[in-house]
Backbone as JSON, one array per atom type, in Angstrom:
{
  "sequence": "MRLLSCIAALLFGALPALALAQATPATCSLTPVNGEMRELTSGGRKRVYRLFVPANAAGQARLPLVFDLHGTGGNANGRARETGFEALAAREGFAVATLQAEDSRWNVPVYTPRADDVQYVTDVIDDIAARSCIDPARIYATGFSGGGRMSSLLGCRLNDRIAAIAPVGGLRWFGPCAGRAVPVLTIHGLADFTNPYEGHGDRGAEWVESVPEALAGWASHNRCQQKLVQDKQPGALQTLRYAGCTTSAEVRLLRIDGMGHIWPRAEVDASTVIWQFFKAHPLQ",
  "N": [[67.0, -10.03, 150.81], [64.76, -10.07, 152.49], [65.68, -8.19, 154.36], [66.04, -5.92, 152.6], [63.2, -5.54, 152.19], [62.14, -4.93, 154.46], [63.31, -2.45, 155.0], [62.77, -0.93, 152.99], [59.85, -0.84, 153.63], [60.09, 0.83, 155.99], [61.19, 3.03, 154.95], [59.14, 3.79, 153.22], [56.87, 4.25, 154.59], [57.61, 6.09, 156.28], [57.1, 8.29, 154.46], [54.81, 9.89, 154.22], [54.98, 11.84, 156.7], [57.65, 12.93, 156.3], [57.03, 14.15, 153.85], [55.4, 16.17, 154.65], [56.8, 17.67, 156.49], [58.68, 18.47, 154.87], [57.09, 20.07, 153.1], [56.14, 22.05, 154.86], [57.51, 25.17, 155.54], [60.85, 26.08, 156.15], [60.8, 28.35, 158.11], [58.17, 29.26, 159.44], [54.82, 30.46, 160.15], [53.88, 31.49, 163.32], [51.57, 32.72, 164.21], [49.3, 33.72, 166.83], [46.45, 32.07, 167.27], [43.15, 32.28, 168.4], [40.95, 30.38, 168.94], [39.48, 30.04, 166.43], [37.23, 29.55, 164.19], [37.41, 27.75, 161.07], [37.13, 27.14, 157.46], [37.08, 24.56, 155.23], [37.29, 22.6, 152.24], [36.71, 19.05, 151.8], [36.65, 16.43, 150.27], [34.9, 17.15, 148.47], [33.04, 18.46, 149.97], [31.95, 20.82, 152.49], [33.54, 21.55, 154.85], [34.13, 22.37, 158.65], [36.43, 23.62, 161.26], [37.8, 24.05, 164.71], [40.52, 26.2, 165.44], [43.08, 26.41, 167.63], [46.2, 28.24, 168.34], [48.57, 28.73, 170.68], [49.46, 31.87, 172.37], [52.12, 32.07, 173.32], [53.5, 30.63, 171.67], [55.27, 31.97, 169.91], [58.66, 31.89, 168.77], [59.09, 29.28, 169.25], [60.1, 26.24, 167.41], [58.69, 24.4, 166.05], [55.18, 23.19, 166.66], [53.5, 20.68, 168.83], [50.39, 19.14, 167.81], [47.27, 18.62, 168.94], [44.23, 16.8, 168.04], [41.04, 16.98, 168.82], [38.06, 15.54, 169.57], [34.77, 15.63, 169.55], [31.72, 14.24, 170.91], [28.76, 11.99, 169.82], [26.4, 14.08, 168.5], [27.41, 16.61, 169.43], [29.32, 19.55, 169.26], [32.29, 21.54, 167.76], [33.0, 23.85, 169.11], [31.37, 23.61, 171.71], [32.81, 21.28, 172.31], [35.46, 22.17, 172.83], [34.77, 23.79, 175.1], [34.45, 21.89, 177.06], [36.3, 20.32, 177.29], [38.48, 21.86, 178.04], [41.03, 21.91, 176.54], [42.27, 24.1, 175.46], [43.1, 25.83, 177.41], [45.02, 24.35, 178.3], [46.79, 24.0, 176.41], [47.71, 26.39, 176.09], [49.16, 26.88, 178.57], [51.02, 24.88, 178.04], [52.02, 24.75, 175.6], [50.97, 23.82, 173.03], [49.09, 23.28, 169.83], [45.77, 23.12, 169.06], [43.43, 21.39, 167.5], [40.19, 21.48, 167.32], [37.74, 19.25, 166.09], [34.84, 18.95, 163.83], [31.88, 16.94, 163.33], [30.24, 15.87, 160.19], [26.78, 16.84, 160.52], [26.93, 16.42, 163.18], [27.71, 13.74, 163.65], [30.05, 11.19, 163.6], [31.5, 9.36, 160.95], [31.68, 6.5, 161.48], [31.1, 3.21, 162.52], [32.39, 2.9, 159.1], [30.4, 4.3, 156.55], [29.99, 4.21, 153.29], [28.27, 6.26, 151.55], [28.34, 8.78, 153.35], [30.16, 11.45, 154.77], [33.52, 11.25, 154.13], [35.52, 11.06, 157.0], [38.04, 10.29, 157.63], [39.4, 11.23, 155.39], [39.0, 13.87, 155.88], [40.26, 14.61, 158.17], [43.02, 14.41, 157.39], [43.0, 16.24, 155.51], [42.63, 18.56, 156.99], [44.94, 18.52, 158.76], [46.87, 18.98, 156.79], [45.96, 21.56, 156.04], [46.21, 23.11, 158.18], [49.03, 22.93, 158.37], [49.97, 24.32, 156.2], [49.61, 26.81, 156.84], [50.77, 27.37, 159.61], [53.32, 26.69, 161.88], [53.65, 23.21, 162.41], [54.74, 20.22, 164.02], [55.3, 17.69, 162.33], [55.53, 14.91, 163.55], [54.35, 14.93, 165.92], [51.65, 14.82, 166.09], [48.4, 14.13, 167.17], [45.5, 12.21, 168.59], [42.36, 12.53, 170.03], [39.58, 11.8, 171.76], [35.92, 11.92, 172.74], [33.4, 9.33, 173.38], [31.59, 8.89, 170.55], [33.37, 10.39, 169.24], [35.55, 9.12, 170.33], [35.55, 6.64, 169.05], [35.83, 7.43, 166.51], [38.58, 8.55, 166.71], [39.9, 6.24, 167.19], [39.44, 4.95, 165.03], [41.18, 6.47, 163.32], [43.78, 6.02, 164.33], [43.96, 3.66, 163.49], [44.06, 3.77, 160.42], [45.22, 5.98, 159.72], [47.78, 5.96, 160.74], [50.29, 6.76, 159.91], [50.4, 9.34, 160.07], [49.15, 10.39, 162.62], [50.7, 10.32, 165.6], [49.82, 9.01, 168.33], [47.17, 7.93, 170.3], [44.16, 8.66, 171.84], [41.31, 7.5, 172.96], [38.32, 8.48, 174.73], [35.96, 6.85, 176.84], [35.08, 5.34, 174.26], [36.83, 3.42, 172.93], [37.57, 1.46, 170.34], [38.69, -1.36, 168.31], [39.6, -1.4, 164.76], [40.6, -3.31, 163.49], [41.97, -5.91, 160.82], [44.75, -3.8, 161.05], [47.03, -1.89, 158.77], [50.33, -0.88, 158.72], [52.12, 0.95, 161.18], [53.02, 0.42, 164.67], [51.05, 1.6, 167.45], [50.68, 3.95, 169.9], [48.78, 3.99, 172.73], [46.11, 4.98, 174.87], [43.54, 4.42, 176.97], [40.77, 5.75, 178.46], [38.02, 4.65, 180.62], [34.69, 4.06, 182.22], [33.38, 1.93, 184.36], [30.65, 2.09, 185.13], [29.51, 3.06, 182.69], [26.83, 3.15, 180.81], [26.14, 3.7, 178.26], [28.27, 3.24, 176.53], [28.9, 0.42, 177.24], [31.25, -1.19, 179.24], [31.39, -3.91, 178.98], [30.69, -4.44, 176.52], [28.98, -5.59, 173.76], [26.28, -4.72, 173.4], [22.88, -3.51, 172.52], [23.79, -1.77, 170.4], [24.44, -2.12, 167.75], [26.71, -2.19, 164.99], [28.15, -0.12, 165.95], [29.02, -0.69, 168.63], [30.6, -3.12, 169.68], [32.63, -5.14, 170.55], [34.13, -5.67, 173.63], [35.64, -3.39, 175.87], [38.1, -4.35, 177.11], [38.6, -6.52, 175.14], [38.82, -4.69, 172.88], [41.05, -3.5, 173.48], [42.91, -5.45, 173.79], [43.19, -6.06, 170.82], [44.43, -3.79, 170.18], [46.93, -4.45, 171.57], [47.83, -6.55, 170.39], [48.21, -5.9, 167.57], [50.46, -4.03, 168.41], [52.44, -5.81, 169.06], [52.46, -6.45, 171.82], [53.19, -7.89, 174.98], [51.73, -10.72, 175.96], [50.2, -11.01, 178.11], [47.78, -9.11, 180.32], [48.67, -6.56, 182.56], [47.88, -5.42, 185.64], [48.05, -2.62, 187.68], [47.8, -2.28, 190.96], [45.82, -0.13, 192.52], [45.02, 2.06, 195.07], [41.42, 3.08, 195.59], [39.12, 4.1, 193.02], [39.99, 4.46, 190.76], [41.68, 2.41, 188.23], [44.87, 1.01, 187.01], [45.49, -0.54, 183.81], [47.55, -2.57, 181.76], [49.48, -3.31, 178.76], [52.64, -4.72, 178.53], [55.96, -4.49, 177.18], [55.9, -3.89, 174.49], [56.4, -2.95, 171.07], [58.83, -1.04, 169.95], [58.22, 1.2, 172.02], [55.22, 1.27, 171.88], [53.03, 1.55, 173.97], [50.14, 0.25, 175.64], [47.38, 1.09, 177.0], [44.85, 1.13, 180.03], [43.04, 3.31, 181.53], [40.5, 2.21, 184.26], [37.64, 3.33, 185.59], [35.97, 2.81, 188.43], [32.54, 3.03, 188.91], [32.24, 5.32, 187.25], [30.09, 7.26, 184.99], [29.11, 7.72, 181.43], [31.12, 10.08, 180.87], [33.24, 12.83, 180.24], [36.16, 12.56, 182.28], [37.11, 14.17, 185.1], [36.94, 14.08, 188.06], [38.04, 11.83, 189.15], [40.21, 11.43, 187.55], [41.92, 13.88, 185.93], [41.38, 14.33, 182.88], [42.19, 15.43, 180.39], [44.71, 16.48, 181.31], [46.15, 14.23, 181.8], [45.99, 12.78, 179.47], [47.54, 14.4, 177.64], [49.8, 14.39, 178.71], [50.57, 11.91, 178.26], [50.48, 11.86, 175.47], [52.87, 13.64, 175.07], [54.87, 11.98, 175.57], [55.12, 10.31, 173.38], [56.11, 10.57, 170.67], [56.09, 10.27, 166.88], [57.29, 7.4, 165.67]],
  "CA": [[65.75, -9.9, 150.42], [64.07, -9.58, 153.51], [66.02, -6.95, 154.9], [65.56, -4.88, 151.82], [61.89, -5.27, 152.06], [61.91, -4.13, 155.69], [64.0, -1.17, 155.12], [61.74, -0.32, 151.93], [58.81, -0.68, 154.4], [60.41, 1.65, 156.91], [61.32, 4.2, 154.48], [57.93, 4.28, 152.42], [55.97, 4.23, 155.66], [57.68, 7.44, 156.86], [57.05, 9.37, 153.58], [53.82, 11.08, 154.7], [55.3, 12.81, 157.61], [58.46, 13.49, 155.77], [56.39, 14.86, 152.86], [54.87, 17.24, 155.6], [58.13, 18.33, 157.04], [59.51, 19.22, 153.72], [56.03, 20.88, 152.69], [56.24, 23.2, 155.81], [58.73, 26.08, 155.2], [61.62, 26.46, 157.71], [60.36, 29.67, 158.97], [56.72, 29.1, 159.17], [53.83, 31.39, 160.95], [53.24, 31.12, 164.55], [50.68, 33.64, 164.76], [48.46, 33.18, 167.73], [44.91, 31.89, 166.67], [42.56, 32.02, 169.76], [39.78, 29.45, 169.04], [39.09, 30.59, 165.34], [36.58, 28.54, 163.43], [38.04, 27.56, 159.92], [36.5, 26.44, 156.69], [37.85, 23.88, 154.12], [36.54, 21.47, 151.34], [37.17, 17.77, 151.79], [35.73, 15.21, 149.37], [33.78, 18.0, 147.94], [31.94, 18.85, 150.81], [32.07, 22.19, 153.13], [33.61, 21.21, 156.58], [34.71, 23.4, 159.51], [37.14, 23.0, 162.54], [38.22, 25.14, 165.39], [41.86, 26.12, 165.69], [43.74, 27.28, 168.73], [47.44, 28.28, 168.46], [48.62, 29.73, 171.81], [49.96, 33.23, 172.26], [53.43, 31.88, 173.86], [54.0, 29.57, 170.68], [56.38, 32.69, 169.3], [60.03, 31.4, 169.49], [59.1, 27.78, 169.13], [60.37, 25.87, 166.07], [57.37, 23.69, 165.66], [54.3, 22.93, 167.73], [52.59, 19.65, 168.5], [49.06, 19.53, 167.01], [46.24, 17.69, 169.12], [42.9, 16.84, 167.44], [40.05, 16.69, 169.78], [36.7, 14.92, 168.59], [33.45, 15.39, 170.09], [30.66, 13.12, 170.98], [27.82, 12.38, 168.94], [25.63, 15.27, 168.84], [28.16, 17.66, 169.75], [30.08, 20.41, 168.0], [33.62, 21.97, 167.92], [32.95, 24.92, 170.32], [30.9, 22.95, 172.83], [33.74, 20.37, 172.62], [36.43, 23.08, 173.44], [34.59, 24.16, 176.51], [34.12, 20.84, 177.78], [37.6, 19.72, 177.72], [39.74, 22.76, 178.57], [42.51, 21.66, 176.05], [42.79, 25.28, 174.72], [43.74, 26.28, 178.21], [46.26, 23.6, 178.88], [47.76, 24.29, 175.53], [48.29, 27.97, 176.3], [50.22, 26.7, 179.44], [52.06, 23.74, 177.96], [52.54, 25.04, 174.14], [50.63, 23.04, 171.65], [47.97, 23.73, 169.13], [44.77, 22.33, 169.37], [42.22, 21.58, 166.43], [38.76, 20.79, 167.76], [36.79, 18.8, 164.98], [33.29, 18.98, 164.1], [31.49, 15.95, 162.47], [29.01, 16.32, 159.61], [25.63, 16.41, 161.1], [27.03, 15.82, 164.5], [27.86, 12.28, 163.69], [31.45, 10.64, 162.75], [31.48, 8.3, 159.94], [32.39, 5.22, 162.19], [31.75, 2.52, 161.29], [32.21, 3.76, 157.94], [29.22, 4.18, 155.75], [30.38, 5.04, 152.33], [27.65, 7.54, 151.29], [28.67, 9.67, 154.31], [31.45, 12.1, 154.62], [35.03, 10.51, 154.56], [36.18, 11.64, 157.81], [39.67, 10.41, 157.48], [40.21, 12.28, 154.67], [38.75, 15.3, 156.36], [41.51, 14.82, 159.2], [44.45, 14.34, 156.39], [42.84, 17.82, 154.85], [42.65, 19.5, 158.18], [46.57, 18.31, 158.99], [47.35, 20.05, 155.55], [45.26, 23.43, 155.95], [47.14, 23.91, 159.35], [50.66, 22.85, 158.13], [50.15, 25.19, 155.25], [49.62, 28.42, 157.84], [51.15, 27.3, 160.96], [54.23, 25.61, 162.17], [53.47, 22.13, 163.47], [55.62, 19.19, 164.11], [54.68, 16.23, 161.86], [56.08, 13.84, 164.34], [53.72, 14.99, 167.08], [50.42, 15.0, 165.84], [47.74, 13.31, 168.25], [43.94, 12.55, 168.28], [41.68, 12.11, 171.3], [37.91, 12.14, 171.44], [34.96, 11.36, 173.8], [32.33, 8.48, 173.12], [31.66, 8.77, 169.1], [34.64, 10.88, 168.9], [36.65, 7.95, 170.98], [35.35, 5.63, 168.14], [36.81, 8.0, 165.58], [40.0, 8.59, 167.08], [40.28, 4.63, 167.17], [39.66, 4.59, 163.18], [42.21, 7.32, 162.76], [44.87, 5.02, 164.62], [44.08, 2.31, 162.27], [43.73, 4.19, 159.1], [46.22, 7.0, 159.64], [48.87, 5.85, 161.85], [51.5, 7.3, 159.15], [50.51, 10.69, 160.34], [48.75, 10.29, 164.01], [51.59, 9.48, 166.59], [49.34, 8.24, 169.31], [45.59, 8.2, 170.28], [43.75, 8.48, 173.2], [39.82, 7.52, 173.27], [37.83, 8.29, 176.02], [34.58, 6.35, 176.42], [34.88, 4.79, 172.95], [37.88, 2.64, 172.54], [37.27, 0.41, 169.4], [39.52, -2.08, 167.49], [38.92, -1.59, 163.62], [41.68, -4.32, 162.64], [43.39, -5.53, 160.84], [45.22, -2.42, 160.8], [48.25, -2.09, 158.38], [51.46, 0.17, 159.2], [53.01, 0.98, 162.42], [52.38, 0.33, 166.18], [50.29, 3.1, 167.69], [50.56, 4.02, 171.4], [47.12, 3.8, 172.95], [45.65, 5.11, 176.23], [42.19, 4.84, 176.78], [39.73, 6.09, 179.74], [36.5, 4.01, 180.52], [33.92, 4.0, 183.39], [32.54, 0.51, 184.78], [29.22, 2.36, 185.14], [29.17, 3.48, 181.49], [25.58, 2.51, 180.17], [25.82, 4.17, 176.66], [29.09, 2.38, 175.75], [28.99, -0.57, 178.23], [32.65, -1.65, 179.29], [31.53, -5.15, 178.64], [30.41, -4.37, 175.38], [28.07, -6.6, 173.04], [25.0, -4.51, 173.82], [21.95, -3.19, 171.47], [24.18, -0.64, 169.8], [24.73, -2.57, 166.64], [28.15, -2.07, 164.84], [28.6, 1.05, 166.68], [29.49, -0.96, 170.05], [30.17, -4.74, 169.58], [33.61, -5.8, 171.35], [34.36, -5.13, 175.03], [36.69, -2.62, 176.05], [39.27, -5.27, 177.24], [38.97, -7.01, 173.88], [39.34, -3.84, 171.72], [42.61, -3.2, 174.19], [43.62, -6.73, 173.19], [43.41, -5.79, 169.6], [45.5, -2.94, 170.06], [48.17, -4.82, 171.95], [48.31, -7.47, 169.27], [48.7, -5.02, 166.73], [51.37, -3.59, 168.74], [53.3, -6.82, 169.38], [52.95, -6.31, 173.09], [53.01, -9.13, 175.55], [50.03, -11.14, 175.83], [49.45, -10.66, 179.75], [47.45, -7.75, 180.78], [48.95, -6.2, 183.79], [47.01, -4.35, 186.59], [48.86, -1.86, 188.62], [46.89, -2.4, 192.23], [45.79, 0.98, 193.35], [43.66, 2.44, 196.02], [40.47, 3.88, 195.2], [38.12, 3.87, 192.07], [40.87, 4.6, 189.46], [42.94, 1.38, 188.14], [45.61, 1.15, 185.66], [45.64, -1.79, 183.39], [48.39, -2.18, 180.8], [50.36, -4.37, 178.26], [54.25, -4.56, 178.5], [56.9, -5.19, 176.17], [54.93, -3.37, 173.12], [57.27, -2.92, 170.01], [59.05, 0.56, 169.68], [57.44, 1.53, 173.01], [54.13, 1.7, 171.64], [52.44, 0.97, 175.14], [48.76, 0.12, 175.34], [47.04, 1.69, 178.61], [43.69, 1.51, 180.0], [42.56, 3.8, 183.05], [39.28, 2.01, 184.35], [37.25, 4.08, 186.83], [34.76, 2.17, 189.05], [31.26, 4.14, 189.27], [32.2, 6.33, 186.45], [29.44, 6.77, 183.78], [29.39, 8.27, 180.31], [31.31, 11.4, 180.79], [34.76, 13.11, 180.36], [36.34, 12.43, 183.55], [37.66, 15.27, 185.86], [37.04, 14.11, 189.5], [38.93, 10.71, 189.58], [41.34, 12.04, 187.03], [42.1, 15.08, 185.01], [41.6, 13.45, 181.6], [42.82, 16.28, 179.33], [46.23, 16.67, 181.62], [46.66, 12.98, 181.68], [46.3, 12.52, 177.99], [48.6, 15.65, 177.06], [51.26, 13.75, 179.36], [51.05, 10.71, 177.35], [51.1, 12.36, 173.99], [54.22, 14.05, 175.22], [55.97, 10.95, 175.87], [55.16, 9.36, 172.35], [56.29, 11.12, 169.28], [55.93, 9.53, 165.92], [58.76, 6.54, 165.51]],
  "C": [[64.94, -9.23, 151.4], [64.44, -8.02, 153.97], [65.9, -5.66, 154.03], [64.08, -4.64, 152.06], [61.64, -4.32, 153.37], [62.44, -2.85, 155.73], [63.0, -0.34, 153.98], [60.43, 0.31, 152.68], [58.79, 0.66, 155.43], [60.36, 3.01, 156.04], [59.85, 4.9, 153.81], [56.75, 4.63, 153.6], [56.12, 5.67, 156.33], [57.43, 8.81, 155.94], [55.98, 10.48, 153.84], [54.22, 12.22, 155.75], [56.41, 13.57, 157.1], [58.11, 14.57, 154.58], [55.7, 16.38, 153.71], [55.7, 18.36, 155.98], [58.83, 19.09, 155.83], [58.32, 20.37, 152.76], [56.16, 22.22, 153.3], [57.32, 24.04, 155.56], [59.32, 26.07, 156.38], [61.44, 27.42, 158.71], [58.81, 29.7, 158.53], [55.95, 30.26, 160.31], [53.62, 30.83, 162.21], [52.39, 32.02, 165.22], [49.72, 33.07, 165.54], [47.17, 32.83, 167.28], [44.07, 31.34, 168.0], [41.02, 31.61, 169.5], [38.92, 29.77, 167.94], [38.3, 29.26, 164.35], [37.16, 28.8, 161.8], [37.26, 26.74, 158.96], [37.35, 25.63, 155.72], [36.72, 22.97, 153.17], [37.37, 20.43, 151.31], [36.46, 16.97, 151.23], [34.69, 15.96, 148.88], [32.65, 18.53, 148.82], [32.45, 19.93, 151.77], [32.28, 21.62, 154.36], [34.26, 22.4, 157.31], [35.49, 22.7, 160.68], [37.65, 24.2, 163.29], [39.82, 24.95, 165.67], [42.17, 26.96, 166.81], [45.35, 27.22, 168.58], [47.83, 29.36, 169.67], [49.52, 31.07, 171.75], [51.42, 32.89, 172.57], [53.97, 30.75, 172.72], [55.16, 30.47, 169.93], [58.04, 32.27, 169.94], [60.3, 30.01, 169.33], [59.37, 27.61, 167.72], [58.94, 25.34, 165.55], [56.65, 23.35, 166.97], [53.56, 21.45, 167.51], [51.35, 20.27, 168.41], [48.18, 18.28, 167.8], [44.81, 17.84, 168.81], [42.11, 16.27, 168.63], [38.59, 16.58, 169.19], [35.71, 14.85, 169.71], [32.3, 14.27, 170.16], [29.64, 13.23, 170.07], [26.84, 13.41, 169.36], [25.98, 16.49, 169.26], [28.81, 18.36, 168.66], [31.27, 21.03, 168.58], [33.63, 22.85, 169.04], [32.57, 24.71, 171.74], [32.24, 22.04, 173.32], [35.04, 21.23, 173.41], [36.02, 23.52, 174.95], [34.75, 23.12, 177.41], [35.54, 20.45, 178.16], [38.76, 20.56, 178.39], [41.16, 22.82, 177.88], [43.15, 22.99, 175.68], [43.58, 25.81, 175.86], [45.05, 25.9, 178.63], [47.11, 23.9, 177.82], [48.51, 25.68, 175.73], [49.56, 27.67, 177.45], [51.53, 26.04, 178.75], [52.65, 23.97, 176.18], [52.59, 24.09, 173.24], [49.59, 23.57, 171.11], [47.08, 22.69, 169.32], [43.51, 22.32, 168.15], [40.89, 20.55, 166.89], [37.85, 20.7, 166.34], [35.42, 18.86, 164.87], [32.99, 18.08, 162.72], [30.36, 16.63, 161.56], [27.76, 15.68, 160.03], [25.75, 15.87, 162.53], [27.42, 14.71, 164.8], [29.36, 11.71, 163.08], [30.9, 9.56, 162.12], [32.04, 7.23, 160.48], [31.07, 4.44, 162.91], [31.46, 3.12, 160.03], [31.18, 3.25, 157.17], [29.57, 4.92, 154.53], [29.7, 6.22, 151.73], [27.94, 8.75, 151.86], [29.91, 10.31, 153.98], [32.57, 11.21, 154.98], [35.75, 11.46, 155.61], [37.59, 11.32, 158.2], [40.29, 11.22, 156.78], [39.92, 13.63, 155.13], [39.95, 15.72, 157.54], [42.71, 15.02, 158.55], [44.24, 15.88, 155.91], [42.94, 18.81, 155.95], [44.27, 19.7, 158.43], [47.19, 19.21, 157.88], [47.07, 21.31, 155.37], [46.12, 23.85, 156.89], [48.46, 24.04, 159.0], [50.95, 24.07, 157.25], [50.2, 26.78, 155.9], [50.09, 28.58, 158.93], [52.39, 26.14, 161.19], [53.91, 24.52, 163.01], [54.51, 21.1, 163.07], [55.06, 17.8, 163.47], [55.05, 15.07, 162.69], [55.07, 14.08, 165.68], [52.24, 15.5, 166.9], [49.44, 13.79, 166.39], [46.22, 13.33, 168.08], [43.36, 11.63, 169.67], [40.03, 12.32, 170.8], [37.08, 11.3, 172.71], [33.88, 10.43, 173.01], [32.38, 8.06, 171.49], [33.12, 9.43, 168.7], [35.84, 9.95, 169.2], [36.78, 6.9, 169.79], [36.28, 6.22, 166.72], [38.14, 8.28, 165.67], [40.81, 7.12, 167.13], [40.64, 4.53, 165.81], [40.8, 5.33, 162.82], [43.64, 6.57, 163.14], [45.19, 3.84, 163.76], [44.54, 2.86, 161.05], [44.92, 5.14, 158.92], [47.23, 7.18, 160.7], [50.1, 6.21, 161.32], [51.44, 8.78, 159.8], [50.06, 11.02, 162.11], [49.77, 9.36, 164.86], [50.87, 8.81, 167.54], [47.97, 8.64, 169.55], [45.25, 7.86, 171.88], [42.14, 8.63, 173.75], [39.43, 7.51, 174.59], [36.26, 7.76, 175.96], [34.16, 5.88, 175.21], [35.8, 4.06, 172.33], [37.6, 1.31, 171.42], [38.66, -0.23, 168.73], [38.99, -2.51, 166.02], [40.19, -2.64, 162.63], [41.32, -5.32, 161.9], [43.71, -4.31, 160.41], [46.52, -2.63, 159.96], [49.12, -0.8, 159.09], [51.95, 0.01, 160.81], [52.45, 0.69, 163.74], [52.18, 1.81, 166.52], [50.17, 3.15, 169.17], [49.14, 4.28, 171.77], [46.94, 4.15, 174.51], [44.08, 5.65, 176.07], [41.56, 5.02, 178.59], [38.31, 5.4, 179.67], [36.11, 3.74, 181.87], [33.21, 2.61, 183.46], [31.18, 0.9, 184.84], [28.7, 3.06, 183.8], [28.03, 2.84, 180.83], [25.18, 2.8, 178.81], [26.72, 3.4, 175.94], [29.67, 1.28, 177.13], [30.52, -1.22, 178.13], [32.54, -2.92, 178.72], [31.16, -5.55, 177.25], [29.2, -5.21, 174.83], [26.6, -6.18, 173.62], [24.04, -4.4, 172.45], [22.47, -2.12, 170.62], [24.59, -0.89, 168.27], [26.13, -2.5, 166.41], [28.88, -0.99, 165.45], [29.54, 0.46, 168.1], [29.3, -2.69, 169.82], [31.32, -5.06, 170.6], [33.52, -4.99, 172.72], [35.2, -4.42, 174.87], [37.79, -3.46, 176.2], [39.7, -5.87, 175.72], [39.45, -6.13, 172.72], [40.7, -3.72, 172.29], [43.3, -4.25, 173.52], [43.98, -6.7, 171.73], [44.53, -5.13, 169.4], [46.81, -3.41, 170.53], [48.65, -5.82, 171.09], [48.85, -6.77, 168.27], [50.23, -4.1, 166.86], [52.77, -4.45, 169.19], [53.51, -6.77, 170.96], [52.92, -7.76, 173.72], [51.87, -9.67, 175.65], [49.26, -10.99, 177.08], [49.13, -9.18, 179.62], [47.77, -7.66, 182.4], [47.97, -5.24, 184.5], [47.9, -3.93, 187.47], [47.84, -1.81, 189.74], [47.1, -0.84, 192.6], [44.74, 1.3, 194.1], [42.68, 3.18, 195.35], [39.82, 3.23, 193.87], [39.01, 3.93, 190.76], [42.15, 3.16, 189.57], [43.35, 1.53, 186.57], [45.73, -0.42, 185.0], [46.39, -1.62, 181.85], [48.86, -3.54, 180.06], [51.83, -4.16, 178.42], [54.78, -4.95, 177.26], [56.51, -4.82, 174.55], [56.35, -2.93, 172.21], [57.36, -1.28, 169.89], [58.42, 1.47, 170.62], [56.13, 2.3, 173.0], [52.96, 1.01, 172.57], [50.86, 1.2, 174.75], [48.15, 0.18, 176.84], [45.65, 1.72, 178.9], [43.58, 2.28, 181.62], [41.24, 3.43, 183.31], [38.9, 2.7, 185.64], [36.28, 3.45, 187.31], [34.06, 3.21, 189.41], [31.29, 5.15, 188.48], [31.34, 6.22, 185.24], [30.08, 7.5, 182.56], [29.73, 9.68, 180.15], [32.73, 11.63, 180.74], [35.2, 13.27, 181.74], [37.06, 13.83, 184.11], [37.96, 14.85, 187.31], [38.12, 13.02, 189.83], [40.12, 11.0, 188.9], [41.13, 13.38, 186.03], [42.51, 14.37, 183.49], [42.37, 14.29, 180.52], [44.25, 16.29, 179.77], [46.74, 15.63, 181.69], [47.01, 12.49, 180.19], [47.49, 13.34, 177.32], [49.95, 14.66, 177.8], [51.6, 12.64, 178.75], [51.27, 10.98, 176.04], [52.48, 13.02, 173.94], [55.24, 13.08, 175.05], [56.12, 10.23, 174.4], [54.87, 10.31, 171.1], [56.1, 10.03, 168.09], [57.22, 8.59, 165.69], [58.55, 5.92, 164.36]]
}
C-alpha cells in the first residue's frame, strides 16, 4: 500500500508538467520576440509581462524559460536592463519572461485582497506555452529583493512547474511546503542593510528569519544532510552548501563580504552564475 501511495504521488505530482507538454503542439512557434510587453488577464486583473525569445531559437525543439522578477518599486523594463538576461539568453538559447508586479510590489507575504501573484505566474506560463515552444521541465525563477522573496514563494507553491529557484538578496523559507525537492541557489551580501543577512530586523513579516535560517529550511525540505559545508575560498566570495540532498536538489549560498543590497556583477556575474545553475537542474 505504501509503495502504491508513493507511485501515485509521483504520477500526480508530475501531471501539471505533463499537461503542459501535451498542450504544447509537437511543432510550435519559435518566432523571435525582442523584449515585447504582453498583456493577459489573471484573477480578473489586467497584468503585463515582458517576453524575450532569441533569434537563434529557430531549429531548437523547446526552449528553457527563465522568470526574472524585479525588486520592490521596480518594473519589467528596468529589470531587463539591470540583469542583462536577454543578452545572455541570445547567446545561450533560452527565453526570458521579465515579470511585473501590480503597483510594483509583489504580494509576499501573501495578503488575500491583493493580486494572486502565484496564479499570475501560472497564467504567464500558460500564455507563453500557447504561443512559443517552451520546455515544461526547464522553467526557472530568479529575482532580486522583493522579487527574491517572490521567487522563494514560487519554489514553495509552484514547485510542480518551477524546476529551480535563485533568489538574490531575498531568500525566504515559506514552509512547510508540499511537493518535490527544489534546487536552490541564493546570493546575499553581508553588508546588505535593506534585507540584513542576520534577519530579524524591523521589516515585519517581510524579513523575519536570517538567510542561514531560510537556507536551512530549504535544506530540510530537500532532505539534505544537516551540516552546512563552507568551501573556503580566497577573497570576499564564499560558497556555503548542503550536501546529500534528495534527487540532486542542492541548496547553495554565495555569500559576499562587503556587498550591499545590489544585483552583483563585480564579485560574481549573478546572471551568468544563475543560468549555469539552472542549466544543471531540470525538473525531476
